[in-house]
PDB file of C-alpha atoms in Angstrom:
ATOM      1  CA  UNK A  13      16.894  -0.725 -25.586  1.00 65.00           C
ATOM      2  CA  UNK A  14      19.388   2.076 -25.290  1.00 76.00           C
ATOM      3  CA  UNK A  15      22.598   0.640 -27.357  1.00 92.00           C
ATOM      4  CA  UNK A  16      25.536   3.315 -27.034  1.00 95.00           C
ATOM      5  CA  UNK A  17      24.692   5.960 -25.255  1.00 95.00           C
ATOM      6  CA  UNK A  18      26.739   9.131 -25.818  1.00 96.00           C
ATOM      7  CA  UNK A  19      27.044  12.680 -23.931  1.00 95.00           C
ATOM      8  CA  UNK A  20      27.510  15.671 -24.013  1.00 96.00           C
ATOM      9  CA  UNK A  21      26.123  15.990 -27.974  1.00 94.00           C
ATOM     10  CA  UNK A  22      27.044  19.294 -28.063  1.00 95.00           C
ATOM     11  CA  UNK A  23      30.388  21.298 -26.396  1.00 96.00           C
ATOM     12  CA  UNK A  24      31.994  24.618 -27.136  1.00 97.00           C
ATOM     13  CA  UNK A  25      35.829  24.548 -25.702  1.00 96.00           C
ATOM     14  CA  UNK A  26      38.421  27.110 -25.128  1.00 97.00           C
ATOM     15  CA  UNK A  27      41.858  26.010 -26.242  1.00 97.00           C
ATOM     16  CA  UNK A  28      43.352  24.382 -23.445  1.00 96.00           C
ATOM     17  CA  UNK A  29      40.598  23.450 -21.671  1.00 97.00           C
ATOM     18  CA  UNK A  30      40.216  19.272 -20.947  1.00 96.00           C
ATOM     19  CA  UNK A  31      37.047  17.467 -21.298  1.00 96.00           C
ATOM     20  CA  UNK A  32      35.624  13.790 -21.088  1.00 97.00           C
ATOM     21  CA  UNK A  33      33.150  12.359 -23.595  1.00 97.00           C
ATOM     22  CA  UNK A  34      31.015   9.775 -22.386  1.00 97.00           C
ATOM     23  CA  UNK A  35      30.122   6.527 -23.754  1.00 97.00           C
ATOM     24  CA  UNK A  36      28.491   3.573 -22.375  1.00 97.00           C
ATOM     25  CA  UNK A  37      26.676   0.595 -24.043  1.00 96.00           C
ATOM     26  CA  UNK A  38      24.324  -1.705 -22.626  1.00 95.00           C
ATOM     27  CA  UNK A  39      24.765  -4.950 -24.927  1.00 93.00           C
ATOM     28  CA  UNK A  40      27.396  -6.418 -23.132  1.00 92.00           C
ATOM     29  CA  UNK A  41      29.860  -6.097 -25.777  1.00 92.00           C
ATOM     30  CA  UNK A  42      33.605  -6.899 -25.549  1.00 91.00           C
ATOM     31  CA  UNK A  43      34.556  -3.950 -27.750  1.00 92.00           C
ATOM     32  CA  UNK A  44      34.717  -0.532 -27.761  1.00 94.00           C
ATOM     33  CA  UNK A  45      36.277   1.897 -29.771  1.00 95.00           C
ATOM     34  CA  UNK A  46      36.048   5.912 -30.475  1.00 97.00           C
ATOM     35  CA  UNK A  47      35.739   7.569 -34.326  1.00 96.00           C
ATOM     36  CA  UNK A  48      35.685  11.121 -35.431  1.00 96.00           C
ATOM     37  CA  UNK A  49      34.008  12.116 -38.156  1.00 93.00           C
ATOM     38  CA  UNK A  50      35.743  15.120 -40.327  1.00 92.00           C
ATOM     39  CA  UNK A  51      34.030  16.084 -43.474  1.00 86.00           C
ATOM     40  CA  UNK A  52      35.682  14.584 -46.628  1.00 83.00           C
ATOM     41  CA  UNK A  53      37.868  11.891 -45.275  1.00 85.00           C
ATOM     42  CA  UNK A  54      34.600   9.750 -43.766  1.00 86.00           C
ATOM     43  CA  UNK A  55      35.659   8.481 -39.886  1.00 91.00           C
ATOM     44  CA  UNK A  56      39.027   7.660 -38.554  1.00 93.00           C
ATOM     45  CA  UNK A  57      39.653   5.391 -35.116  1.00 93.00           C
ATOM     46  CA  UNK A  58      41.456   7.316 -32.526  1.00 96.00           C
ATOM     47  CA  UNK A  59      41.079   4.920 -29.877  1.00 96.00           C
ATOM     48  CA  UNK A  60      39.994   1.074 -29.274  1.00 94.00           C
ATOM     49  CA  UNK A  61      39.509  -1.195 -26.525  1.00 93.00           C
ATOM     50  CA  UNK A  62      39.261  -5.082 -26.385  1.00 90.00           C
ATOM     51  CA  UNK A  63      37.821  -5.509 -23.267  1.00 90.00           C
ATOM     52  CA  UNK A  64      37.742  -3.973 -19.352  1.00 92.00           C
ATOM     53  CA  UNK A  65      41.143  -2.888 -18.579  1.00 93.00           C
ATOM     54  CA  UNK A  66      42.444  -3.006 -22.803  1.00 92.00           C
ATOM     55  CA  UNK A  67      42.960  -0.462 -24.409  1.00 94.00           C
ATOM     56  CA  UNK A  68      45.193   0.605 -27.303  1.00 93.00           C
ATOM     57  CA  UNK A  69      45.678   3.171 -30.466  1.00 93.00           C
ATOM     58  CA  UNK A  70      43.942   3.709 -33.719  1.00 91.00           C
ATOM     59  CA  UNK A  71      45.272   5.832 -36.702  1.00 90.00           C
ATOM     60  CA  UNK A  72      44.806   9.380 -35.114  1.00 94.00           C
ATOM     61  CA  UNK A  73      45.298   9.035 -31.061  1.00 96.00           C
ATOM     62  CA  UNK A  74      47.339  12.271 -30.402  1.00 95.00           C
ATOM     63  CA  UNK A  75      45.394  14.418 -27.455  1.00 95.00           C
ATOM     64  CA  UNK A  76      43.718  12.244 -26.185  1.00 97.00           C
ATOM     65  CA  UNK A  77      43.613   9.289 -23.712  1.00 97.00           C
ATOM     66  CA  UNK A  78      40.796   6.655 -23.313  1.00 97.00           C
ATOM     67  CA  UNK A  79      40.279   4.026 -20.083  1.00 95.00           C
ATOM     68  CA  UNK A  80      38.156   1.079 -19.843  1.00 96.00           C
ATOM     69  CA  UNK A  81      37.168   0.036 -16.199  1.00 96.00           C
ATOM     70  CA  UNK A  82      34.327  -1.524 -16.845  1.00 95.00           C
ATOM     71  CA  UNK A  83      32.283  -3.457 -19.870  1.00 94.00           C
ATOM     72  CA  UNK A  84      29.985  -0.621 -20.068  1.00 96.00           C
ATOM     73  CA  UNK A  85      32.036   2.591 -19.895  1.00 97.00           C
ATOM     74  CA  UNK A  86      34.549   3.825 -22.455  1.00 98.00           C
ATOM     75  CA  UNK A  87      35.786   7.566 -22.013  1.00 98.00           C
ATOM     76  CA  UNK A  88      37.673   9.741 -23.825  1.00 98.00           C
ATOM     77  CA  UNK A  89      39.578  12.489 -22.988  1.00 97.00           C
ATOM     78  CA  UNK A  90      40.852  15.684 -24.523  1.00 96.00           C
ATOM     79  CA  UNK A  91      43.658  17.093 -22.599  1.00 92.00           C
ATOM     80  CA  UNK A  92      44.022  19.727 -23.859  1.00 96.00           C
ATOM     81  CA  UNK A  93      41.762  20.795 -26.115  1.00 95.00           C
ATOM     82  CA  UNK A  94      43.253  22.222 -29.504  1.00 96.00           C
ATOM     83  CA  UNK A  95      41.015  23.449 -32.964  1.00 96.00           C
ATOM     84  CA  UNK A  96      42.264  20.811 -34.411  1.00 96.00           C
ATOM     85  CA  UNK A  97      40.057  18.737 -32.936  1.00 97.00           C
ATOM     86  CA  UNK A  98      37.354  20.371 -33.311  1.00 97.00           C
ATOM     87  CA  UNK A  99      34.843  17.214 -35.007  1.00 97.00           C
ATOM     88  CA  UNK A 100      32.168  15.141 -34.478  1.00 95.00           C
ATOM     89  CA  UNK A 101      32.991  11.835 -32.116  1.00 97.00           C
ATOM     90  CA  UNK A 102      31.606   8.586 -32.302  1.00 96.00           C
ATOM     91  CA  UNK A 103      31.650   6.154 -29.593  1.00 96.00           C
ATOM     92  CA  UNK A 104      31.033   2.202 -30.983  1.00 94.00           C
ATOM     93  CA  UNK A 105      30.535  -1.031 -29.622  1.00 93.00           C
ATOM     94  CA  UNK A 106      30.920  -4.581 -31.492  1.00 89.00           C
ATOM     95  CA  UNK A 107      30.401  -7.860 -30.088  1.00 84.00           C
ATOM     96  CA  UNK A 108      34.039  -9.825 -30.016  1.00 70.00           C
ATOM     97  CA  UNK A 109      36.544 -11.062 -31.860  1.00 66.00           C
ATOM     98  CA  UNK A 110      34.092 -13.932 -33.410  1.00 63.00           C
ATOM     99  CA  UNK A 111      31.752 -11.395 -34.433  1.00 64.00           C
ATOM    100  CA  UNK A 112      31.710 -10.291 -37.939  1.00 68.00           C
ATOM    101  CA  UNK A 113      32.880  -6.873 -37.107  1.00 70.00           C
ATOM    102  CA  UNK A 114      29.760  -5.044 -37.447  1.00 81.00           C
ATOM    103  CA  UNK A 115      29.890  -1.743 -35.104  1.00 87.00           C
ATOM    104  CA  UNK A 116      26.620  -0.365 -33.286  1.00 91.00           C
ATOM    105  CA  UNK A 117      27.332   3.502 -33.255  1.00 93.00           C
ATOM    106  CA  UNK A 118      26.208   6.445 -30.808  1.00 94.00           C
ATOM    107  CA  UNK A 119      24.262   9.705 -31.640  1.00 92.00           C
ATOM    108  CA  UNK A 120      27.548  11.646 -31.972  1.00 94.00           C
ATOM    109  CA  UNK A 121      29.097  14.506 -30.039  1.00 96.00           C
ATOM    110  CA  UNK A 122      29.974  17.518 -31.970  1.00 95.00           C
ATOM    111  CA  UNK A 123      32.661  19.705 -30.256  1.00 97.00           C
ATOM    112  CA  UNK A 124      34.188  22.968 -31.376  1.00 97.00           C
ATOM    113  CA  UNK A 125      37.251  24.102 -30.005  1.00 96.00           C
ATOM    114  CA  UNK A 126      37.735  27.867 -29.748  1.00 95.00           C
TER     115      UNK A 126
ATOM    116  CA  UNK B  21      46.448  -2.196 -46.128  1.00 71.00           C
ATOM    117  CA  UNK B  22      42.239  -2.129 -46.776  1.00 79.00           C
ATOM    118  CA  UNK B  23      41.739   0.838 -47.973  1.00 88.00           C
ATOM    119  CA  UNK B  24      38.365   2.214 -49.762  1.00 93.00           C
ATOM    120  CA  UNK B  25      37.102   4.201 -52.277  1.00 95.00           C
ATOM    121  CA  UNK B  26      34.153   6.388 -52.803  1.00 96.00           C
ATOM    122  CA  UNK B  27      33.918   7.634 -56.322  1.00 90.00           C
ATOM    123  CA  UNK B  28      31.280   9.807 -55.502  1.00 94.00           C
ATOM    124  CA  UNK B  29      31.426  12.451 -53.181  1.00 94.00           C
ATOM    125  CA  UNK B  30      27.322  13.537 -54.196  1.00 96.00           C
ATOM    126  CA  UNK B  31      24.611  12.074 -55.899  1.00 97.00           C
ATOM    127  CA  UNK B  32      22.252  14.013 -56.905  1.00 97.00           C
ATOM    128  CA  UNK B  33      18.421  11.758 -58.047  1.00 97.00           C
ATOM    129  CA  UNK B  34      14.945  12.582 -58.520  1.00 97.00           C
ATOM    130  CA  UNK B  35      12.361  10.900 -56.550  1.00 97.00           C
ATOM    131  CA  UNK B  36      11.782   7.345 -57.890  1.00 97.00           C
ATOM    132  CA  UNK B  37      14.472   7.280 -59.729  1.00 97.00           C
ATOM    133  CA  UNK B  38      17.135   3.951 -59.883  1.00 97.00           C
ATOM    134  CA  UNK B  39      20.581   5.062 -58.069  1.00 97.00           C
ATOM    135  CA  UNK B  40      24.006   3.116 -57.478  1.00 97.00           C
ATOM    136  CA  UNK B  41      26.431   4.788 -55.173  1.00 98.00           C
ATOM    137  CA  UNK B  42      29.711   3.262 -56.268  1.00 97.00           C
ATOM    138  CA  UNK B  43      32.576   1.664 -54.180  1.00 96.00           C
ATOM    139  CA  UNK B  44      35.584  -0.014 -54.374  1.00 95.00           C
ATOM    140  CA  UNK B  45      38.248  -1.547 -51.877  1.00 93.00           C
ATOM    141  CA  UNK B  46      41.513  -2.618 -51.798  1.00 89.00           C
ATOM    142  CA  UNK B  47      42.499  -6.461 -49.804  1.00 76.00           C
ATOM    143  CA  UNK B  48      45.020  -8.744 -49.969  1.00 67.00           C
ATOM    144  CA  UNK B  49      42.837 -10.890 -48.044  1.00 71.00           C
ATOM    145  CA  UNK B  50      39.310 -12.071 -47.470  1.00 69.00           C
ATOM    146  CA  UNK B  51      37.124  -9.434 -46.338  1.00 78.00           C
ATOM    147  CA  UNK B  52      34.204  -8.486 -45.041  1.00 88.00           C
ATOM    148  CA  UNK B  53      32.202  -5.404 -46.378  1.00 92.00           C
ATOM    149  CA  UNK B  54      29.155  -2.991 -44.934  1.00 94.00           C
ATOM    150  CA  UNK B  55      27.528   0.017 -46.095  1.00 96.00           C
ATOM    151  CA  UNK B  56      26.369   2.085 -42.984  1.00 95.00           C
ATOM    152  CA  UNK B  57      24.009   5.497 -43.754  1.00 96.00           C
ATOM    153  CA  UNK B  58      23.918   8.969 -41.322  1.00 93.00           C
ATOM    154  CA  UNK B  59      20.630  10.659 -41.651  1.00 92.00           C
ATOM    155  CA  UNK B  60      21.168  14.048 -40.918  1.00 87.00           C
ATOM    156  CA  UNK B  61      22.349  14.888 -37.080  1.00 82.00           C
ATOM    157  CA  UNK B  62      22.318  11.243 -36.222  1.00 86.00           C
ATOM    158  CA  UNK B  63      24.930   7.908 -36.282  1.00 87.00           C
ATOM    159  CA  UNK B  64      25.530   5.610 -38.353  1.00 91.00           C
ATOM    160  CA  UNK B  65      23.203   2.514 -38.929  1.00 92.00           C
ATOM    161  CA  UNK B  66      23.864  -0.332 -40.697  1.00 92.00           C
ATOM    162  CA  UNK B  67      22.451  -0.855 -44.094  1.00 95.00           C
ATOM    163  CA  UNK B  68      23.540  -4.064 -44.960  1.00 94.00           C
ATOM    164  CA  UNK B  69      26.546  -6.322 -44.818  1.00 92.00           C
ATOM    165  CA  UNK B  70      28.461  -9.004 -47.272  1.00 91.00           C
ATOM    166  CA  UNK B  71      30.986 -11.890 -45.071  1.00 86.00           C
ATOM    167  CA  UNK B  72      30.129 -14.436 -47.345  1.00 83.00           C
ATOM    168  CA  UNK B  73      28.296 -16.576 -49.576  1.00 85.00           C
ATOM    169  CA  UNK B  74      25.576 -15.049 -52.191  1.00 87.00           C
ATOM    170  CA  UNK B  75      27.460 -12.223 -53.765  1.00 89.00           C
ATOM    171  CA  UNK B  76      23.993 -10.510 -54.162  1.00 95.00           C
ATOM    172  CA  UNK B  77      23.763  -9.056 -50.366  1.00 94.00           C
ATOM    173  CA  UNK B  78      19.782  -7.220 -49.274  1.00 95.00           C
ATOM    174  CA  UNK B  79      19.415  -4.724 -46.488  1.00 93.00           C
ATOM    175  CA  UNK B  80      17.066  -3.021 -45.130  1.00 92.00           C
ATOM    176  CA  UNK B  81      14.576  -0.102 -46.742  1.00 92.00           C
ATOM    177  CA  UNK B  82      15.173  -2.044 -50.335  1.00 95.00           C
ATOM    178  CA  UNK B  83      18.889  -1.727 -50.675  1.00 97.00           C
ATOM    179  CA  UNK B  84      21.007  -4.043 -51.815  1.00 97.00           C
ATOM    180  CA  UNK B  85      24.736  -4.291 -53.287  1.00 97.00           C
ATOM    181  CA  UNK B  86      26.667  -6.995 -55.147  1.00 95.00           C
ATOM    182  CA  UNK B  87      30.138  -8.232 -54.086  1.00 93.00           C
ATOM    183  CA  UNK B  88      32.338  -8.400 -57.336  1.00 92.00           C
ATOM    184  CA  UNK B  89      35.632  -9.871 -56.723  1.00 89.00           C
ATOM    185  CA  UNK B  90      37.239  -9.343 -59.506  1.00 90.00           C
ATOM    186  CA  UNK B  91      36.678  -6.057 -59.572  1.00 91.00           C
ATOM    187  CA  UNK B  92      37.200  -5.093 -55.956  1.00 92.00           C
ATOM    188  CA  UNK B  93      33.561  -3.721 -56.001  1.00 94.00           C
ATOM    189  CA  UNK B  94      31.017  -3.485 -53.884  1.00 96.00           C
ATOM    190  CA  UNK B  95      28.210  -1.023 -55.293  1.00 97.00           C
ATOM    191  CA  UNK B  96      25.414  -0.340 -53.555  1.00 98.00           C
ATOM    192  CA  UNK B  97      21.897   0.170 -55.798  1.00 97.00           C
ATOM    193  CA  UNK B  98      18.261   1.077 -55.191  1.00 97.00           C
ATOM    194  CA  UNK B  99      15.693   0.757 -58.001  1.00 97.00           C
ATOM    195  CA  UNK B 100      13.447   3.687 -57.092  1.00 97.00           C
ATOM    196  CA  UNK B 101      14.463   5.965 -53.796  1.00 97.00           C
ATOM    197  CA  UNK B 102      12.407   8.237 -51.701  1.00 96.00           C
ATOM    198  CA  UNK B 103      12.550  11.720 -50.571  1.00 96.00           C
ATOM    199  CA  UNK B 104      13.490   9.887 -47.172  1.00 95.00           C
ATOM    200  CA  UNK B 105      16.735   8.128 -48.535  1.00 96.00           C
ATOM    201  CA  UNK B 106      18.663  11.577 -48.328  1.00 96.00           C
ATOM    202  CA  UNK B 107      21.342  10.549 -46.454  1.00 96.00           C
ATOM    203  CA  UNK B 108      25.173   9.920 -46.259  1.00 95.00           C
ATOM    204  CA  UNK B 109      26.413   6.525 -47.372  1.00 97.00           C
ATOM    205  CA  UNK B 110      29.144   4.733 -46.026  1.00 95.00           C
ATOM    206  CA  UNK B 111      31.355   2.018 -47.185  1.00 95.00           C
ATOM    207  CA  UNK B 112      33.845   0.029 -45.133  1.00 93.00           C
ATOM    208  CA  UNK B 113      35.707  -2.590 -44.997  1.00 91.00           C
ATOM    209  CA  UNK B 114      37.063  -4.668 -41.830  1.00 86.00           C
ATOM    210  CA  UNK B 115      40.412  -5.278 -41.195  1.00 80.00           C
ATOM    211  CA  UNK B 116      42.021  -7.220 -38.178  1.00 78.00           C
ATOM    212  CA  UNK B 117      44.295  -5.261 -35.773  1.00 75.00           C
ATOM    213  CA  UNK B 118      47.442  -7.302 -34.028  1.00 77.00           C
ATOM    214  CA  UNK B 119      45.201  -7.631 -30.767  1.00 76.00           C
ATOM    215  CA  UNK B 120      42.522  -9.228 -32.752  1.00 75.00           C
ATOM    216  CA  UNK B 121      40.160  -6.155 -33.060  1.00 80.00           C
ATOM    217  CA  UNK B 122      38.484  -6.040 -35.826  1.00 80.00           C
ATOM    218  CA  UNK B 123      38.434  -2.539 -37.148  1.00 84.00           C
ATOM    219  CA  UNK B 124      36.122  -0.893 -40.109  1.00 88.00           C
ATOM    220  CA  UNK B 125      38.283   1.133 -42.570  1.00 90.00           C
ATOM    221  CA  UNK B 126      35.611   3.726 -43.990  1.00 92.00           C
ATOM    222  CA  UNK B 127      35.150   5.583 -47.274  1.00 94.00           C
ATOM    223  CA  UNK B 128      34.589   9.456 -47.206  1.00 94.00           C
ATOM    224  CA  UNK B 129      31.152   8.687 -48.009  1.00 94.00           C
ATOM    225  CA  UNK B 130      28.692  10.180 -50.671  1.00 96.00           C
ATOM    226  CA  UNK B 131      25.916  12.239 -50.141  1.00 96.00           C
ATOM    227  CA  UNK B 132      22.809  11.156 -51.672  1.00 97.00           C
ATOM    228  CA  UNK B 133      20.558  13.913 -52.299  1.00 97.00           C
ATOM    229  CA  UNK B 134      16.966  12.872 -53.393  1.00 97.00           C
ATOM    230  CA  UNK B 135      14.767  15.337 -54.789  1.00 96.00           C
ATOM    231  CA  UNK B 136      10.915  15.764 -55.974  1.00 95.00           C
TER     232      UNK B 136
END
């Protein structure tokens, strides 16, 4: 029983560069949504999703973009990589909009942008 | 707007010893309320979880927290913690986004450091 499955865990990036974090779940939940974790001010939403093909903003989406083509898959994309983000990112999945809200996390990337 | 408060940003307990890692949360409405902990280099797991009912909530590796309305509390205690609890605590509370998403609004969390 893999859950949410997150990768790279680890990534150094140049400022500038672009990158895609990967997450996919395997408990055929509706929704999906993206964190990052900055020390002293706990996690913050950057991007959710409601289901294949819905997507749409948390508190802190500047820089990046997130798509949602199938159940499984939710992406996230720097652009264009800036210090500023560099954080930890956590990709979560809860069940729908019936469910009691309780989130099922990933392991966590950490990136560090240069 | 939910919003939540974490007192503590460390809490520092011997081995054994009782420990209550405080928070409180601000609703206008009915809410729902988790603690989740991060052992070190990992995500977050859910400890336990209050949406209704017995104010008294139990989770899992003998923690449990108490729902106070009035007070907009919801502390979470252990009456003797291992070496193993050192962790970061989280508490949240849900709130429901115009497209029905239900999103957790988290605490900065507090460090629980356990020593021997």
């Amino acid at each position: 029983n893999a859950g949410v499955t997150q990768t790279p865990k680890f990534q150094v990036l140049k400022t500038g560069q672009s990158m895609t974090l990967q997450c996919a779940q395997d408990m055929n939940h509706e929704y999906m949504s993206w964190y990052r974790q900055d020390p002293g001010m706990g996690l913050r939403l950057i991007h959710y999703s409601v289901g294949a093909g819905i997507t749409d903003q948390g508190e802190v989406p500047n820089g990046y973009n997130v798509s949602r083509s199938t159940t499984e898959d939710f992406p996230l994309r720097l652009l264009s990589a800036a210090p500023s983000q560099t954080s930890v990112y956590f990709c979560a999945s809860s069940k729908d909009r019936e469910d009691t809200g309780e989130l099922f996390f990933g392991e966590g990337s950490r990136l560090t942008v240069l | 707007a939910q919003s939540v408060t974490q007192l503590d940003s460390q809490v520092p307990v011997f081995e054994e010893a009782p420990v209550e890692l405080r928070c409180n949360y601000s609703s206008s409405v009915s809410v729902y309320l988790f603690w989740y902990v991060q052992y070190p280099n990992q995500g977050l797991q859910l400890l336990l979880k209050y949406l209704s009912g017995s104010t008294l909530v139990k989770g899992i590796n003998g923690f449990e927290a108490e729902f106070n309305k009035s007070q907009t509390s919801f502390h979470l205690r252990k009456p003797s913690v291992h070496i193993s609890d050192t962790a970061e605590y989280f508490c949240a509370v849900s709130t429901f986004m115009n497209t029905g998403f239900q999103k957790l609004v988290f605490g900065t969390g507090t460090r629980l450091l356990v020593s021997p």
